[in-house]
Tab-separated table of C-alpha atoms and ligand atoms in Angstrom:
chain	number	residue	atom	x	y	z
C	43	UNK	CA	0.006	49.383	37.966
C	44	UNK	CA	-0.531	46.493	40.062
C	45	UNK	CA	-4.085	47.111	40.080
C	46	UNK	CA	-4.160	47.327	36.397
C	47	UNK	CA	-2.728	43.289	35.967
C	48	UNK	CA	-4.843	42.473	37.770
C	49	UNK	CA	-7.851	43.933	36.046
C	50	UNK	CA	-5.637	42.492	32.723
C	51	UNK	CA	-5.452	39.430	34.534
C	52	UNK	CA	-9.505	39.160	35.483
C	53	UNK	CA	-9.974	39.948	31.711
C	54	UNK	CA	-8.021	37.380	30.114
C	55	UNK	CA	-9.484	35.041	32.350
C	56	UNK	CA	-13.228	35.738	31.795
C	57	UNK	CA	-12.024	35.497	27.933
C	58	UNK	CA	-11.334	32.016	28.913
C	59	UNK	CA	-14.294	30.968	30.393
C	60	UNK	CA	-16.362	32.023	27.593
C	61	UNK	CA	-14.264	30.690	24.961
C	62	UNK	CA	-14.843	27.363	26.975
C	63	UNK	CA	-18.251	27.915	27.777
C	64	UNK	CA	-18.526	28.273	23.477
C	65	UNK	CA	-16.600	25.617	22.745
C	66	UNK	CA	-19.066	23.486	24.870
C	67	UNK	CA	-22.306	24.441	23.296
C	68	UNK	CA	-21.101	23.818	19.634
C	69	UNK	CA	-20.529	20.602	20.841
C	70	UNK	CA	-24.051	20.224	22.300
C	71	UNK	CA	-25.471	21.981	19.199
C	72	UNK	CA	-23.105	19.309	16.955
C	73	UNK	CA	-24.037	16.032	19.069
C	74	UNK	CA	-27.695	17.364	19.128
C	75	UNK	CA	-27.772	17.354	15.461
C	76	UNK	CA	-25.811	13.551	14.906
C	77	UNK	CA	-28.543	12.501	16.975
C	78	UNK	CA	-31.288	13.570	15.443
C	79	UNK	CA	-29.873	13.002	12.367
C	80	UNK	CA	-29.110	9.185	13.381
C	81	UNK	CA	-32.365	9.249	14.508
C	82	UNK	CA	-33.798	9.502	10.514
C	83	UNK	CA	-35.212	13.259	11.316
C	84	UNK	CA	-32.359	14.391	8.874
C	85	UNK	CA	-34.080	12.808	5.672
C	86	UNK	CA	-33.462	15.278	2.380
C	87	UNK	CA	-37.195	13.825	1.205
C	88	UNK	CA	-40.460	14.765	3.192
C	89	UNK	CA	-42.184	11.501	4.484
C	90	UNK	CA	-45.785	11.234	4.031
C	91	UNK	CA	-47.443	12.642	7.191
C	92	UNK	CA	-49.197	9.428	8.001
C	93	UNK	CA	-45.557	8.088	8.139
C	94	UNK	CA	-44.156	10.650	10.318
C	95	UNK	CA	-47.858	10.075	12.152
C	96	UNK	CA	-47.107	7.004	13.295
C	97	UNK	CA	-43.513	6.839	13.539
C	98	UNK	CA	-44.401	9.512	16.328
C	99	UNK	CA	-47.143	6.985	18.201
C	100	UNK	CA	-44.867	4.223	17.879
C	101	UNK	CA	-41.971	6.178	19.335
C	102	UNK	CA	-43.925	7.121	22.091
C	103	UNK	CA	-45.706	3.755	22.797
C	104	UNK	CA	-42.563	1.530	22.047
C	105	UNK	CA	-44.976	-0.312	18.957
C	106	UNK	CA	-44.361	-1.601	16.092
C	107	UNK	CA	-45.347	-4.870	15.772
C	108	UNK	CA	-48.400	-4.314	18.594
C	109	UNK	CA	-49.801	-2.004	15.935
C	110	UNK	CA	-50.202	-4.561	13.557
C	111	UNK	CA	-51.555	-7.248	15.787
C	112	UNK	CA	-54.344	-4.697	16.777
C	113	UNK	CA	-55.355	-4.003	13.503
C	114	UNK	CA	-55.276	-7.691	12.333
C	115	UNK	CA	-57.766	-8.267	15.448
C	116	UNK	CA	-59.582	-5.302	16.575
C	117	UNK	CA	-61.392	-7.440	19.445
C	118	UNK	CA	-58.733	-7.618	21.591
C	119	UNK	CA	-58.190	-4.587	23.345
C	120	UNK	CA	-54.843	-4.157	24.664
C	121	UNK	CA	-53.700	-1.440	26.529
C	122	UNK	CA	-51.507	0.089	24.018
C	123	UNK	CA	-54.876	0.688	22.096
C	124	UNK	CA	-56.191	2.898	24.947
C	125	UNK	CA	-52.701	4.966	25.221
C	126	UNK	CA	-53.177	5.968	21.253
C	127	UNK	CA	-57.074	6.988	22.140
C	128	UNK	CA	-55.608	9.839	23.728
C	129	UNK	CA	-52.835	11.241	21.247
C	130	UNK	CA	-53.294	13.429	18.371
C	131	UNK	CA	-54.826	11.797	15.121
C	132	UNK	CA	-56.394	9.054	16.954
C	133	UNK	CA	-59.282	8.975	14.814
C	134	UNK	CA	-57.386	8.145	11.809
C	135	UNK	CA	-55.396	5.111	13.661
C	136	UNK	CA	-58.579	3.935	15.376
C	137	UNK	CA	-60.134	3.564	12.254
C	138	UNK	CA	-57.198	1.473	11.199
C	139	UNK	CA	-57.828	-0.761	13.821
C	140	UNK	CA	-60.936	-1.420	12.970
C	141	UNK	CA	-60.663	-3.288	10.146
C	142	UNK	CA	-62.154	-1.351	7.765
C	143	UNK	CA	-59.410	-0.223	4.760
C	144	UNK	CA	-60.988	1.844	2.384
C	145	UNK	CA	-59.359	4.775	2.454
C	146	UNK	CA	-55.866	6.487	3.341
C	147	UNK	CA	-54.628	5.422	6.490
C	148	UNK	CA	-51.277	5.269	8.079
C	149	UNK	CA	-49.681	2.659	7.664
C	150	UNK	CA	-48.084	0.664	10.289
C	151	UNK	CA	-46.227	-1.792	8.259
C	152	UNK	CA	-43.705	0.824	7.753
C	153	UNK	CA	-40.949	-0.107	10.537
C	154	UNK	CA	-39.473	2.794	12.850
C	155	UNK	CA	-35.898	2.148	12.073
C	156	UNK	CA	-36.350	1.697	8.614
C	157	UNK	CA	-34.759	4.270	7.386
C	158	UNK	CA	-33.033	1.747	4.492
C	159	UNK	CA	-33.737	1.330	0.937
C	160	UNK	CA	-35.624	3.441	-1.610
C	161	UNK	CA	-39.149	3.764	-2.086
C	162	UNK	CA	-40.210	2.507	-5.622
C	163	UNK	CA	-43.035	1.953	-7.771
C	164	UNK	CA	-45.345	-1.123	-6.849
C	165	UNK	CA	-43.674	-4.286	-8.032
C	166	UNK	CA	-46.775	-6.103	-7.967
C	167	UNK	CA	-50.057	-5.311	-6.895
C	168	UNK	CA	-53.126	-6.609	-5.888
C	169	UNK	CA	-55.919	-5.245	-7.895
C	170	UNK	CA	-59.075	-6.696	-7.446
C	171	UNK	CA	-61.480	-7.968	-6.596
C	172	UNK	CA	-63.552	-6.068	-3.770
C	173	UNK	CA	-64.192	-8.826	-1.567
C	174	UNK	CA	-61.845	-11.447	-2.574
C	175	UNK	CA	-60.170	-11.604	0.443
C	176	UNK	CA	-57.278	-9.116	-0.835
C	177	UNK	CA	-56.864	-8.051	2.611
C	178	UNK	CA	-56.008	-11.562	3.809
C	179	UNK	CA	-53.322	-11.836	0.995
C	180	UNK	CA	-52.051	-8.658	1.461
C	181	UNK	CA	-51.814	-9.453	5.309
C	182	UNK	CA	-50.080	-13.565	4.737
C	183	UNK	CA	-48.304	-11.707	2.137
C	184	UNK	CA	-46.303	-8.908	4.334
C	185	UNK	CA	-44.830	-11.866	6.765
C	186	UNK	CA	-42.447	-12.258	3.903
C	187	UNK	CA	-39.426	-10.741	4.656
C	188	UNK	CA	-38.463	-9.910	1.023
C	189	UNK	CA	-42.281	-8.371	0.528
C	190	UNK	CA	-42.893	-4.764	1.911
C	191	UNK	CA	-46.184	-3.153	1.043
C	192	UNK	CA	-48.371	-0.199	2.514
C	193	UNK	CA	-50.551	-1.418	4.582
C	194	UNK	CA	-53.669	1.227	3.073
C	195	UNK	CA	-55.405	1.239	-0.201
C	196	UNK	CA	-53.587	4.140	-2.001
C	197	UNK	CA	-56.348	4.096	-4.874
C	198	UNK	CA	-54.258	6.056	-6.662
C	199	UNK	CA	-55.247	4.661	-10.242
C	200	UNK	CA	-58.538	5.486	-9.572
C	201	UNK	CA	-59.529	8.309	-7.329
C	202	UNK	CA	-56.146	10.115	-6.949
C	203	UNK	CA	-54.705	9.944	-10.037
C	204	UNK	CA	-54.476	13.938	-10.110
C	205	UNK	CA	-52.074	13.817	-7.672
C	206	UNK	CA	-49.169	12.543	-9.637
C	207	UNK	CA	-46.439	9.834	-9.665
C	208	UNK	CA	-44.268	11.475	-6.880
C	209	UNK	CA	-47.236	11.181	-4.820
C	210	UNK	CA	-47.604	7.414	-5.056
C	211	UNK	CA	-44.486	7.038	-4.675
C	212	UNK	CA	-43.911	8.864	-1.492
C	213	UNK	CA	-46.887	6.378	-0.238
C	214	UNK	CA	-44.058	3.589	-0.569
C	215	UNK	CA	-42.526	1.914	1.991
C	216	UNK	CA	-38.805	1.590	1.582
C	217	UNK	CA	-37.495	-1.139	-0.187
C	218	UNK	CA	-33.866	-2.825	-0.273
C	219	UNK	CA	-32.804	-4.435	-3.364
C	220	UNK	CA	-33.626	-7.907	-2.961
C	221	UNK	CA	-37.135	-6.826	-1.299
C	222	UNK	CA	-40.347	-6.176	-3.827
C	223	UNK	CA	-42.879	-3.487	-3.156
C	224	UNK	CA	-46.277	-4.215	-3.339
C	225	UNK	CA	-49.993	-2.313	-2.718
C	226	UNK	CA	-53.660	-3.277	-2.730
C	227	UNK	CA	-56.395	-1.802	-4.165
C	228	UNK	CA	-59.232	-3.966	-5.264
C	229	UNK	CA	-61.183	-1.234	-7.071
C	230	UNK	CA	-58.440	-0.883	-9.943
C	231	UNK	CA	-59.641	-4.360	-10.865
C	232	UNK	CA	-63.324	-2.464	-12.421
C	233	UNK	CA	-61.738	1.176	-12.998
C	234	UNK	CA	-61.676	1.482	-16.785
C	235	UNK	CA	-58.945	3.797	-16.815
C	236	UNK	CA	-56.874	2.009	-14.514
C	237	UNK	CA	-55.136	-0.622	-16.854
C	238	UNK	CA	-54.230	2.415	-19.033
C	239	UNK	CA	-52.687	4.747	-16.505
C	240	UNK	CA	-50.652	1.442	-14.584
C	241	UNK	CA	-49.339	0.492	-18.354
C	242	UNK	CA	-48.093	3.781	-18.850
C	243	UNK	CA	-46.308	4.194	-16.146
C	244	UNK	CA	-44.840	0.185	-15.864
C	245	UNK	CA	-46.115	-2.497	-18.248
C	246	UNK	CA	-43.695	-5.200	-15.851
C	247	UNK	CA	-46.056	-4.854	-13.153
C	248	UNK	CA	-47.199	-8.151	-12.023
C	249	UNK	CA	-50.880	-8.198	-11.317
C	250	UNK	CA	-52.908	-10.141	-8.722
C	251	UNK	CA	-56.736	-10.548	-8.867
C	252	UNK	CA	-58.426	-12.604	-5.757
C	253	UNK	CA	-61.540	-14.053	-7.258
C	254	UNK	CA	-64.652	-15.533	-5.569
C	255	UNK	CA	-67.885	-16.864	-6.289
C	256	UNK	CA	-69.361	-13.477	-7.893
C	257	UNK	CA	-72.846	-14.555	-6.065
C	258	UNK	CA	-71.459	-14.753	-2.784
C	259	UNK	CA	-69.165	-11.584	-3.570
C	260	UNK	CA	-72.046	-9.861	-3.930
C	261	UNK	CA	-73.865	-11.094	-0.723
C	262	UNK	CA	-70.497	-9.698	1.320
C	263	UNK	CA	-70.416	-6.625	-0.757
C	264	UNK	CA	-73.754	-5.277	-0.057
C	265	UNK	CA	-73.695	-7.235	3.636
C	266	UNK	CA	-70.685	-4.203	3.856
C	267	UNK	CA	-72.751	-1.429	3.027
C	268	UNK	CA	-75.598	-2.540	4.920
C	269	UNK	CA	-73.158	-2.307	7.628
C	270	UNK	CA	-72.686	1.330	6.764
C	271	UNK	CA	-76.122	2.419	5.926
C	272	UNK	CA	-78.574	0.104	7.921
C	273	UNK	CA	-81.268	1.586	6.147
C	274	UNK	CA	-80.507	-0.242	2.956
C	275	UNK	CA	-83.377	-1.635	0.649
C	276	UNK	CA	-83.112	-5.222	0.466
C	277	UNK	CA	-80.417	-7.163	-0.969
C	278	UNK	CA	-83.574	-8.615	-3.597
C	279	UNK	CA	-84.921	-5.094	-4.345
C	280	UNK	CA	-81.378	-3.916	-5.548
C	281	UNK	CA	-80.648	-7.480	-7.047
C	282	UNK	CA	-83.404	-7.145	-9.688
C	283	UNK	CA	-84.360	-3.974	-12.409
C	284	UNK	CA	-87.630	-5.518	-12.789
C	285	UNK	CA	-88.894	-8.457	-10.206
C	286	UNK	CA	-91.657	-9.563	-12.260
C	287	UNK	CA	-89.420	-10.358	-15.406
C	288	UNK	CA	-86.123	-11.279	-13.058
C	289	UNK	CA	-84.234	-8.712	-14.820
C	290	UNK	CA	-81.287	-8.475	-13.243
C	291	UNK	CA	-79.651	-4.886	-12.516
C	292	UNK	CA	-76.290	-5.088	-13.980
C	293	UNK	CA	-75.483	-1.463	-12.637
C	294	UNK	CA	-75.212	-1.965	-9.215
C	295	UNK	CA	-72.044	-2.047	-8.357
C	296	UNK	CA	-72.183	-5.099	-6.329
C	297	UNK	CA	-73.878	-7.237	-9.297
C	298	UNK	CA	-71.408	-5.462	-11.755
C	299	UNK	CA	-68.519	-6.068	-10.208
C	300	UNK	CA	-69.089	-10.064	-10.591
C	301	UNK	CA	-68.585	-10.217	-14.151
C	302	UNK	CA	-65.083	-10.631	-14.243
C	303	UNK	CA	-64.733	-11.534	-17.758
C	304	UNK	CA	-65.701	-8.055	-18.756
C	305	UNK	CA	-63.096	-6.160	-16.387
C	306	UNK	CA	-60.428	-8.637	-17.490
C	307	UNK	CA	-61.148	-8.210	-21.201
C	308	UNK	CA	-60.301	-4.475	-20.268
C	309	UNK	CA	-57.178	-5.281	-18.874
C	310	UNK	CA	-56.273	-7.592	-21.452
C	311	UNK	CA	-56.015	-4.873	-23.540
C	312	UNK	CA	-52.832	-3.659	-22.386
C	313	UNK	CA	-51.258	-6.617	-20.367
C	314	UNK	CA	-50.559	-9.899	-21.634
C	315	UNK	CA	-52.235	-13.072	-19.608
C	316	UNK	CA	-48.967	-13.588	-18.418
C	317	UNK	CA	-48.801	-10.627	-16.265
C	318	UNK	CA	-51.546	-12.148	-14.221
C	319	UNK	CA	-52.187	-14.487	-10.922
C	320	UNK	CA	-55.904	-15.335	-10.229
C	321	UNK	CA	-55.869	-16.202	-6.411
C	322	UNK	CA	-59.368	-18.532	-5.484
C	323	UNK	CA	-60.531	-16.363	-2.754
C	324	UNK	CA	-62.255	-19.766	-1.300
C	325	UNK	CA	-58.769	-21.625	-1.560
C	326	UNK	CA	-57.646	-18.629	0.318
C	327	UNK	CA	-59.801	-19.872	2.966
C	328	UNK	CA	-59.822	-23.480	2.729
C	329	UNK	CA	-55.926	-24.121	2.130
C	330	UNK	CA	-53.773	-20.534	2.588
C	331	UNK	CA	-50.460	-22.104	2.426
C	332	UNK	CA	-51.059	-23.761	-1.202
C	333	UNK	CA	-52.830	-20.541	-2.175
C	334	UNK	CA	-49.597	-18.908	-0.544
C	335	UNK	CA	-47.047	-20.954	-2.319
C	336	UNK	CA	-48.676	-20.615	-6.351
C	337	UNK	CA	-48.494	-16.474	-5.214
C	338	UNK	CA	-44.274	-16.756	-4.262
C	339	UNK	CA	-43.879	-18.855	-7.127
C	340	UNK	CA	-45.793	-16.443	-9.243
C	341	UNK	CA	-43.638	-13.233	-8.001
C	342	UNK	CA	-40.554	-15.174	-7.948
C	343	UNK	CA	-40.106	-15.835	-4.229
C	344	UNK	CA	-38.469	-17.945	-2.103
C	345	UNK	CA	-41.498	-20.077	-0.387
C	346	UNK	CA	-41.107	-18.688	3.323
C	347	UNK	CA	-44.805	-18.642	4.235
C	348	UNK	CA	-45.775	-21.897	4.387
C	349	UNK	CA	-48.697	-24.117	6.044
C	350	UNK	CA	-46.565	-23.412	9.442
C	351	UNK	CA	-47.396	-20.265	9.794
C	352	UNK	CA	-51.453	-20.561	9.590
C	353	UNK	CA	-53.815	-22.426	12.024
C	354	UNK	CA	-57.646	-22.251	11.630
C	355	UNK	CA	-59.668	-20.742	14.100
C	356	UNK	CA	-62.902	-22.136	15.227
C	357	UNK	CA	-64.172	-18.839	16.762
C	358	UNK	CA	-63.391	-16.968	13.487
C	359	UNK	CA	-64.302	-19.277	10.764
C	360	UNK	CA	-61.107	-18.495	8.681
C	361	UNK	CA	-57.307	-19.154	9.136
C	362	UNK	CA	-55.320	-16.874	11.155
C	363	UNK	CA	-51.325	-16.265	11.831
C	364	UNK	CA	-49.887	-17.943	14.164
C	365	UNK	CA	-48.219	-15.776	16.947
C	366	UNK	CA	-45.017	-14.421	15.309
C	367	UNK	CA	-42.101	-15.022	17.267
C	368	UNK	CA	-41.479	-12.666	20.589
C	369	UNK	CA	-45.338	-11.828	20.294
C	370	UNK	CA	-48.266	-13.332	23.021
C	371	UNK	CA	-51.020	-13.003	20.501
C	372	UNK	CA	-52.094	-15.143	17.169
C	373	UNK	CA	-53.059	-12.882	14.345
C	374	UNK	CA	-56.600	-12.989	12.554
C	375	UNK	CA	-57.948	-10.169	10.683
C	376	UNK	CA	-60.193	-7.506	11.898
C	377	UNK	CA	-64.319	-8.132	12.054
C	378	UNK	CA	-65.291	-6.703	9.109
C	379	UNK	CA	-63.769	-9.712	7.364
C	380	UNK	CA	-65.554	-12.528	8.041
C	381	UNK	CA	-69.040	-11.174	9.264
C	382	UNK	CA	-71.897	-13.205	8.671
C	383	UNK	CA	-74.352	-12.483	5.951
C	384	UNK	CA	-78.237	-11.743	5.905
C	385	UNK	CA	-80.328	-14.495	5.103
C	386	UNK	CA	-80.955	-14.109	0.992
C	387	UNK	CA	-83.685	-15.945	-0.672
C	388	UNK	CA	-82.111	-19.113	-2.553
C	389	UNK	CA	-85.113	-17.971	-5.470
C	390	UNK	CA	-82.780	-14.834	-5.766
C	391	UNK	CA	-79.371	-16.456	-5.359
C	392	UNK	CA	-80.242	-19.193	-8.120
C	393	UNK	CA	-81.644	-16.183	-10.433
C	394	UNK	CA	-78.135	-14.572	-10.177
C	395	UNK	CA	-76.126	-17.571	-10.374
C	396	UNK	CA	-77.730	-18.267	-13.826
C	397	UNK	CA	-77.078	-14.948	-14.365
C	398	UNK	CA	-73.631	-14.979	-14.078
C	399	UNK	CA	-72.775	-18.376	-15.487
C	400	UNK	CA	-71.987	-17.253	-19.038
C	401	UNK	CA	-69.884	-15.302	-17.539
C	402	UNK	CA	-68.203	-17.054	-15.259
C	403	UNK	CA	-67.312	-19.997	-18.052
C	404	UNK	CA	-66.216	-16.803	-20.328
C	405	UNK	CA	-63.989	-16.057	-17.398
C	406	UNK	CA	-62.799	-19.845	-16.647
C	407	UNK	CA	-62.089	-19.442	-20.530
C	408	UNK	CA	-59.569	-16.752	-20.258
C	409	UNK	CA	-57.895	-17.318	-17.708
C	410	UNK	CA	-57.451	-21.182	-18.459
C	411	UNK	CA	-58.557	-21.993	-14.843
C	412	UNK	CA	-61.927	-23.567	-13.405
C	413	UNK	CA	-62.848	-22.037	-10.413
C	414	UNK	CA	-65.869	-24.317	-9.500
C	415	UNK	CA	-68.281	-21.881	-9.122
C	416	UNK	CA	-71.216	-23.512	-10.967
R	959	PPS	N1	-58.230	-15.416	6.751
R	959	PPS	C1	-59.320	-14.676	6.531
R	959	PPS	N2	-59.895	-14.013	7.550
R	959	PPS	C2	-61.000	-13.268	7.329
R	959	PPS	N3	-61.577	-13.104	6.118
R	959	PPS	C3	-61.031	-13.753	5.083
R	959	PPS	C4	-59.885	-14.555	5.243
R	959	PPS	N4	-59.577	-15.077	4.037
R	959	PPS	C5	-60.484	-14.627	3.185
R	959	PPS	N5	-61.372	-13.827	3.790
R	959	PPS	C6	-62.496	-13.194	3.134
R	959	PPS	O1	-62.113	-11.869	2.801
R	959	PPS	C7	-63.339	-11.178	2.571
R	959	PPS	C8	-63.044	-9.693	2.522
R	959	PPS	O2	-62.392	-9.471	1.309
R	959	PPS	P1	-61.428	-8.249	1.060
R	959	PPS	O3	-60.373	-8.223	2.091
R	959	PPS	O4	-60.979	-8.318	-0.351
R	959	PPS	O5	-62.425	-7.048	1.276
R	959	PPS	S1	-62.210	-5.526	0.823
R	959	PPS	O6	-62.542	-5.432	-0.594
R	959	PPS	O7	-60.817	-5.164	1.126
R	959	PPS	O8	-63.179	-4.803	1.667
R	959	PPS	C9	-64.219	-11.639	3.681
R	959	PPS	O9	-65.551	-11.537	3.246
R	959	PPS	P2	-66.810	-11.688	4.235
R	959	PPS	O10	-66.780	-13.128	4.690
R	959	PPS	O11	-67.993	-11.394	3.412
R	959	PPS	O12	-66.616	-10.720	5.349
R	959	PPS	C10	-63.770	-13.067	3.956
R	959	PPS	O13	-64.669	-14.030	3.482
């Protein structure tokens, strides 16, 4: 008998202890979960993986911002840079860093903690032209703090078009209400179909073209692919159809892209004049913060980046940010903006300026603005 309570006894007690040993994991399997939940890992909609990508590098590295300053300025190899080298899809962030943003990268301009907002269609994009200097608007234009844009060419009126709205969309970064979303892709600018496919889906879009001297567009379009393929006939063979008559070959992409009063005409089309902003590429250059101040007015925002944030830098050649507040570094972009060119023959450059002066006064026509390229 006495044995017995006791055994009844033992029993009850061992009941005990596991009821409180499973009390105390649902509460580790309950906190577990808030935290990762807290943590944005809880999010109904699947983030692109180039999102989840480098939310997982900066997590581990503590970047956000360090991310950006690399790719802005490639040269300047700080440790961080050598710490991603060795973590899974390097490659793709390397090439980031590089400078070079023709294709689908991740993009670092989407913040760790932002986990706020809704992504939306593009607000306002920047469509053209190859060479402009889109990447130096895109970059002045992100220190906004009402601006968010992804930070890679999504090219999805041209090239990935198959892969539907919900696609592009996904590509987003979050926005809040106040903030506008924004993308570049300077291809859309000469993609025939692309002012049909962007109308159907918003015809409010507010559109941005960067325009420069098509002569010396051309001269850094095919200085880029020369860069690529160093075996590249001369900039003269692929300038002309026929060098005896000067015939010039207007299917090259880097002549054709010049003629901007053909690819507007396109676009005009389906969106009014109104819809548009024509950004000088040189005044880009030569004076950011007034180029900076017509592109707030144009998309209705407050003028926050002004002539304080730019200096000019003699090693570059080109304005560059100023060192953003609680980082060591000034900001230019990478080196595959800004390289120098070959040497062309003026023979050839005054041939193609001829060439394209019809055009361009066609162009200053349209678009009600002299751009002094003659
Ligand atoms: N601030 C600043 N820093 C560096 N480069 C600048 C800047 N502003 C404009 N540019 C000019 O931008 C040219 C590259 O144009 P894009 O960015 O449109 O090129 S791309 O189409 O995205 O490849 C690039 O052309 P290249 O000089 O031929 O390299 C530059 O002239």
């Amino acid at each position: 008998m006495g044995c017995s309570k006791w055994r009844a006894g033992f029993n009850f007690g061992h009941l005990k202890a596991q009821s409180k040993l499973s009390v105390f994991l649902t509460m580790i399997i309950i906190f577990t979960y808030l935290f990762y939940c807290l943590s944005g890992y809880c999010e109904s909609l699947p983030r692109p993986v180039y999102d989840q990508q480098t939310t997982f590098i900066n997590k581990i590295l503590g970047l956000n911002d360090g991310l950006e300053q690399q790719k802005l300025d490639p040269h300047k190899n700080s440790s961080p840079g050598s710490v991603v080298r060795e973590l899974p899809g390097f490659d793709s962030v390397h090439s980031l860093l590089q400078g070079n943003d023709h294709e689908l990268r991740p993009d670092n301009n989407i913040s760790i903690a932002n986990n706020f907002g809704s992504k939306t269609f593009p607000q306002a994009i920047i469509i053209g032209v190859k060479k402009g200097g889109t990447r130096a608007l895109l970059e002045f234009l992100r220190i906004h703090p009402d601006v968010r844009a992804v930070g890679t060419e999504p090219h999805f009126f041209d090239r990935f078009y198959d892969n539907g709205l919900e696609w592009y969309r996904n590509l987003m970064p979050r926005t809040l209400e106040s903030q506008i979303t924004m993308e570049k892709t300077p291809s859309y600018f000469v993609t025939k179909e692309a002012p049909r496919r962007l109308f159907a889906l918003s015809r409010h879009t507010k559109l941005i073209v960067v325009v420069r001297d098509p002569v010396t567009r051309a001269v850094s379009d095919y200085t880029q692919t020369l860069s690529k393929q160093p075996g590249l006939p001369s900039f003269q063979s692929l300038t002309f159809r026929n060098s005896t008559t000067g015939l010039i070959d207007t299917s090259w992409s880097a002549v054709r892209i010049g003629i901007y009063a053909k690819h507007l005409e396109n676009w005009l089309h389906y969106f009014p004049l109104s819809k548009f902003l024509f950004v000088s590429g040189e005044r880009l250059v030569t004076d950011p913060a007034g180029e900076m101040g017509r592109v707030q007015d144009f998309l209705g925002l407050k003028r926050v980046v002004t002539d304080k944030h730019f200096y000019f830098n003699q090693t570059k050649g080109f304005p560059c940010l100023k060192k953003p507040e609680g980082s060591s570094r000034p900001r230019c972009l990478g080196k595959s903006k800004g390289r120098p060119h070959p040497q062309i023959s003026p023979e050839v450059l005054l041939r193609l300026r001829e060439f394209y002066r019809p055009f361009n006064m066609k162009f200053y026509q349209m678009t009600g603005h002299d751009f002094g390229w003659d």
